[in-house]
Coordinates of C-alpha atoms and ligand atoms in Angstrom, one line a residue:
X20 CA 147.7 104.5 -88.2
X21 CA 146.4 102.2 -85.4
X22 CA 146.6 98.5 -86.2
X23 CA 142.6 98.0 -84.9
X24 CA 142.1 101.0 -87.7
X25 CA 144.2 99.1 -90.1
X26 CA 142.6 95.9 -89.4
X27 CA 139.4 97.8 -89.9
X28 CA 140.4 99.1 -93.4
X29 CA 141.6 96.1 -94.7
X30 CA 139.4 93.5 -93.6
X31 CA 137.0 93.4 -95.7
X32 CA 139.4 93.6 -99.2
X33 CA 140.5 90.7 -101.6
X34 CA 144.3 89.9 -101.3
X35 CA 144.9 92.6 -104.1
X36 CA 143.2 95.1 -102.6
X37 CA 144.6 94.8 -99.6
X38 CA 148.8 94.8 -101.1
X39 CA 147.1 97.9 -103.5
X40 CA 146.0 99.9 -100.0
X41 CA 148.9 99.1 -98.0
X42 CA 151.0 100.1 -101.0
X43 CA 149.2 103.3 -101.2
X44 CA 149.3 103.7 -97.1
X45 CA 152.9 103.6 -96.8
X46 CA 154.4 104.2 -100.2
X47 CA 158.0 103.7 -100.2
X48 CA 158.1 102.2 -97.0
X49 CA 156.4 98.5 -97.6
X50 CA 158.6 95.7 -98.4
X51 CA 158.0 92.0 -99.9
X52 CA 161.0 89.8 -98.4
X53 CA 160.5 86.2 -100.7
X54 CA 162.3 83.5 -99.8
X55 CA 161.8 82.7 -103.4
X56 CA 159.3 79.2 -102.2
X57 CA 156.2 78.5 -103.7
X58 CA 153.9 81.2 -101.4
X59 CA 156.0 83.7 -102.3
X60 CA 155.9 82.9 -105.9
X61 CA 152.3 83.9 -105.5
X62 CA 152.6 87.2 -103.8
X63 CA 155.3 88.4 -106.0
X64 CA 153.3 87.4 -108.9
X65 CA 150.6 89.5 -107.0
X66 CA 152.6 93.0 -106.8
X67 CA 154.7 92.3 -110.5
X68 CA 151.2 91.8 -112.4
X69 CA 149.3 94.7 -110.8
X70 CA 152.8 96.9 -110.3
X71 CA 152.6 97.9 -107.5
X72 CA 154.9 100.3 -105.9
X73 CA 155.7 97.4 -103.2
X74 CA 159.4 96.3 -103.0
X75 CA 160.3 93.2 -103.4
X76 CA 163.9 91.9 -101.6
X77 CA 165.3 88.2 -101.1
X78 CA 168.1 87.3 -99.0
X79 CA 171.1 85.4 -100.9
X80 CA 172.8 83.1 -97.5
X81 CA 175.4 82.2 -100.4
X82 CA 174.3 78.6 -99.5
X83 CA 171.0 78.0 -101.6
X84 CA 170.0 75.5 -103.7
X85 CA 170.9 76.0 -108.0
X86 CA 167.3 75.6 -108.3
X87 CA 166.6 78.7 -105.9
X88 CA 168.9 80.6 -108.4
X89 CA 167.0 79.1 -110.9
X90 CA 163.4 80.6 -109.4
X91 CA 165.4 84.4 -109.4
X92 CA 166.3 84.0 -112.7
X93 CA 163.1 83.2 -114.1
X94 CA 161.1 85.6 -111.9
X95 CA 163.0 88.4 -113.1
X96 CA 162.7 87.3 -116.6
X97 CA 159.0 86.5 -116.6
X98 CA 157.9 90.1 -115.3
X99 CA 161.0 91.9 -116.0
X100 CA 160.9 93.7 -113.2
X101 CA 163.3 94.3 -110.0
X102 CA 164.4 92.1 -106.7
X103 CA 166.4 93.7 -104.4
X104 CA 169.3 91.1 -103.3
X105 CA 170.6 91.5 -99.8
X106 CA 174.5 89.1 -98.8
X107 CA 175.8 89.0 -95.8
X108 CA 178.6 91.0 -94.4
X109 CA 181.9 88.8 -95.8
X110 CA 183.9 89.8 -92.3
X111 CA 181.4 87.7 -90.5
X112 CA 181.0 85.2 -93.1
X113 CA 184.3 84.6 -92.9
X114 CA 185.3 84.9 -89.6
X115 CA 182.5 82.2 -89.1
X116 CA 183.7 79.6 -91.6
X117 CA 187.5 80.5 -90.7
X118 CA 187.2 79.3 -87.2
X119 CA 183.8 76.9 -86.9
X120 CA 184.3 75.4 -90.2
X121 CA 181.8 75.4 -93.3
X122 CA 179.5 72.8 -91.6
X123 CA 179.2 74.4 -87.9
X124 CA 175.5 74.7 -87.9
X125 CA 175.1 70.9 -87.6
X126 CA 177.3 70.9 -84.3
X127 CA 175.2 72.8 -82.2
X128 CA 172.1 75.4 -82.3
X129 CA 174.4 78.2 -81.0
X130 CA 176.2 77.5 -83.8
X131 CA 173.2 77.2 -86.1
X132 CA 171.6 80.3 -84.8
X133 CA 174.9 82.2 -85.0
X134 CA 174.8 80.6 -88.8
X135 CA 171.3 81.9 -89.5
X136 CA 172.1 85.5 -87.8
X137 CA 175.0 86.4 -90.1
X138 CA 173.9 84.8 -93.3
X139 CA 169.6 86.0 -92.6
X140 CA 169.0 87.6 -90.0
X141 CA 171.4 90.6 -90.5
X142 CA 170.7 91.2 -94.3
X143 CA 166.8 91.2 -93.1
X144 CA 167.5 94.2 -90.9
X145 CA 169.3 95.8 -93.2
X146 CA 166.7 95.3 -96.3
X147 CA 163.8 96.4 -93.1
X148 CA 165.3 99.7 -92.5
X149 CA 163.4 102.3 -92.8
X150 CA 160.6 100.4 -93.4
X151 CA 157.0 100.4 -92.0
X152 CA 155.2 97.5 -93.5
X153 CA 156.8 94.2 -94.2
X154 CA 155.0 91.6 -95.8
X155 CA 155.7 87.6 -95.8
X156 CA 154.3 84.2 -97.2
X157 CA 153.7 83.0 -93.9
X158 CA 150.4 80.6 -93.9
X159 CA 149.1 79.4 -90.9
X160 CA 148.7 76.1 -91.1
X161 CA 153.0 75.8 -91.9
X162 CA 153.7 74.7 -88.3
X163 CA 152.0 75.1 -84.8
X164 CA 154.0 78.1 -83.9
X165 CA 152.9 80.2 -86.8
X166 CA 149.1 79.1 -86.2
X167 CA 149.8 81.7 -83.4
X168 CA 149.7 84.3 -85.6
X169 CA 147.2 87.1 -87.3
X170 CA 146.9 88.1 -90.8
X171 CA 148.0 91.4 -89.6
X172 CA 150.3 92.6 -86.9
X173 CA 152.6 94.9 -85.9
X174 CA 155.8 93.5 -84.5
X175 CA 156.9 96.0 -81.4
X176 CA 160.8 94.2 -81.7
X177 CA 161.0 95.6 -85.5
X178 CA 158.6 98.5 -85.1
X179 CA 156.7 97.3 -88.0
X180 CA 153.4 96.3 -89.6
X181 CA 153.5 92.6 -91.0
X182 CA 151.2 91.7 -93.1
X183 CA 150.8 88.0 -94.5
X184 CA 148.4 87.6 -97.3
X185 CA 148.2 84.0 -97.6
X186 CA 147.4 83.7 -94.2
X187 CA 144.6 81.6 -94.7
X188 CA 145.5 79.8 -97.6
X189 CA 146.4 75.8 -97.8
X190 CA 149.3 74.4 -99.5
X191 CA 147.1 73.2 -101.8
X192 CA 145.5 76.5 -102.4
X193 CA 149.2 77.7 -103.3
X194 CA 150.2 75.2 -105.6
X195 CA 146.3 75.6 -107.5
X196 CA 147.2 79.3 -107.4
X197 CA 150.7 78.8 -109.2
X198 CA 149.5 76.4 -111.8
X199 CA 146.6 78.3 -113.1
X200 CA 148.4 81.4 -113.7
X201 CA 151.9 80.0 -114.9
X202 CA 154.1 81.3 -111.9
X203 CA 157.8 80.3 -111.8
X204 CA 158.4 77.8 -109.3
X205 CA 160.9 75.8 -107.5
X206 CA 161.4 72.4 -109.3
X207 CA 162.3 71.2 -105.5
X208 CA 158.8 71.6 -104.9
X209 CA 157.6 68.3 -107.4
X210 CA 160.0 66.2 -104.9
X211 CA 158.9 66.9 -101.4
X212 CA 160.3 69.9 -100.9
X213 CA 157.8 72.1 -99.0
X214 CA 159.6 74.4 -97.4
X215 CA 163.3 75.5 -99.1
X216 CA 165.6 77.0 -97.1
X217 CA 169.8 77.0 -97.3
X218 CA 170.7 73.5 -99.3
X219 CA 172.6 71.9 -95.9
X220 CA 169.9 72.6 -93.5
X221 CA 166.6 71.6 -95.6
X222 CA 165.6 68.2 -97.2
X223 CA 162.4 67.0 -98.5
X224 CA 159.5 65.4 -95.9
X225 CA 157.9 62.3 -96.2
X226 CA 154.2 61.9 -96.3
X227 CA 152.2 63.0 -92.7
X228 CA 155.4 64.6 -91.3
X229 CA 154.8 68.4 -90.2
X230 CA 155.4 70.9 -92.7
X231 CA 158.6 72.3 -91.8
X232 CA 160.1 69.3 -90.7
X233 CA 162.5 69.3 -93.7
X234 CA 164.5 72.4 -92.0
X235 CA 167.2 71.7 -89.7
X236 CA 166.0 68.6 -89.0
X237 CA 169.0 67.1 -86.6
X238 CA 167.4 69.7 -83.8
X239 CA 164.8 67.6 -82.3
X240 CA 163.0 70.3 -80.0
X241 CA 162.2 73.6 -80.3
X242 CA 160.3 75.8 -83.1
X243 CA 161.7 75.5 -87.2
X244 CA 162.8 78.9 -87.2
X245 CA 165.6 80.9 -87.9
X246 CA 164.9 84.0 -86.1
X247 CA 163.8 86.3 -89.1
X248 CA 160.3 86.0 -87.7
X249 CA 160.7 85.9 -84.3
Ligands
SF4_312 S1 169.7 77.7 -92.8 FE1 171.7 76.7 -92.3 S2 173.2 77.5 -93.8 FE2 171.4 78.8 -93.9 S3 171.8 80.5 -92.5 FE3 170.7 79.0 -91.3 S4 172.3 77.6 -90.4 FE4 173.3 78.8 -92.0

């Protein structure tokens, strides 16, 4: 299918209509990737509650917050359903740490993207394949570069359909969302925490700063992102 025919399809549907059609469009081969943060709360809360044949994956860096652990615990325990848990190769990992040291990303952004290839970006590829649809907790207001974006598109790199359902939806919107229906959530979020990545490269923003401003924060220039997205 066409993305224009897609867009056609879908435009019109509520947020659950639209994960229950794509589930339905390309069953077995539509994926959730959750980063386990507060949007992504809602959207696995989304395809748990209505189970939908949708699966749901999260990348473990093996540098995450307890609290992160914490979220994956209690999401699996509060639906009792499945998420798929991609590592990173160990050779790599290790070579990394073996020669750069555990701390390498803060020395450089070669180093930092080399960091974020091995420990995300090569698990995502992995968890994608074979995939057709991938869908993320991207909003659009989260920083300049993802105001870019479209609630739909299809990424010609990947060779996939991405499809971000809270598009449109303020931080606010998210954390009304997650109260009202009792969603697990990352305590990190009550202390400034907006967007939760790997525990060395994210800390908590102050009032007025930009979203993702909390993520690898010693790089002054440049987009916040660590390539899974780009
Ligand atoms: S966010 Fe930091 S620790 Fe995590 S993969 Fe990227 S550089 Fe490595």
């Amino acid at each position: 299918m066409k993305l224009n025919e897609l867009n056609d399809q879908l435009s019109d549907n509520s947020i659950e209509e639209r994960l229950e059609n794509l589930s339905n469009i390309f069953p077995g081969k539509i994926i959730f990737t959750t980063s386990l943060g507060i949007e992504d709360q809602v959207i696995t809360h989304l395809i748990f509650k209505n189970n939908l044949n949708i699966k749901v994956a999260t990348l473990d860096t093996g540098r995450l917050f307890p609290q992160t652990y914490d979220v994956l615990s209690n999401t699996i325990i509060r639906y009792g359903k499945k998420i798929d848990v991609y590592f990173p190769d160990y050779e790599d990992v290790e070579k990394m740490v073996t020669e750069k040291g555990p701390l390498s990303f803060y020395k450089s952004v070669e180093n930092r993207k080399e960091c974020c290839g091995i420990r995300k970006v090569v698990p995502l590829n992995r968890a994608l394949n074979g995939m057709e649809c991938w869908i993320s907790g991207i909003r659009a207001d989260q920083s300049d570069n993802r105001h870019q974006l479209d609630w739909l598109e299809f990424d010609e790199n990947k060779n996939i359909y991405k499809f971000y359902p809270l598009f449109n939806w303020s931080f606010d919107d998210v954390t009304r969302f997650v109260k009202e229906n009792n969603i697990p959530y990352n305590s990190l979020h009550d202390k400034g925490f907006v967007s939760i990545g790997c525990e060395p490269c994210t800390r908590a923003i102050k009032p007025g700063e930009d979203f993702r401003a909390g993520r690898w924060w010693w790089e002054n220039d440049g987009p916040k992102e660590c390539g899974l997205h780009s």
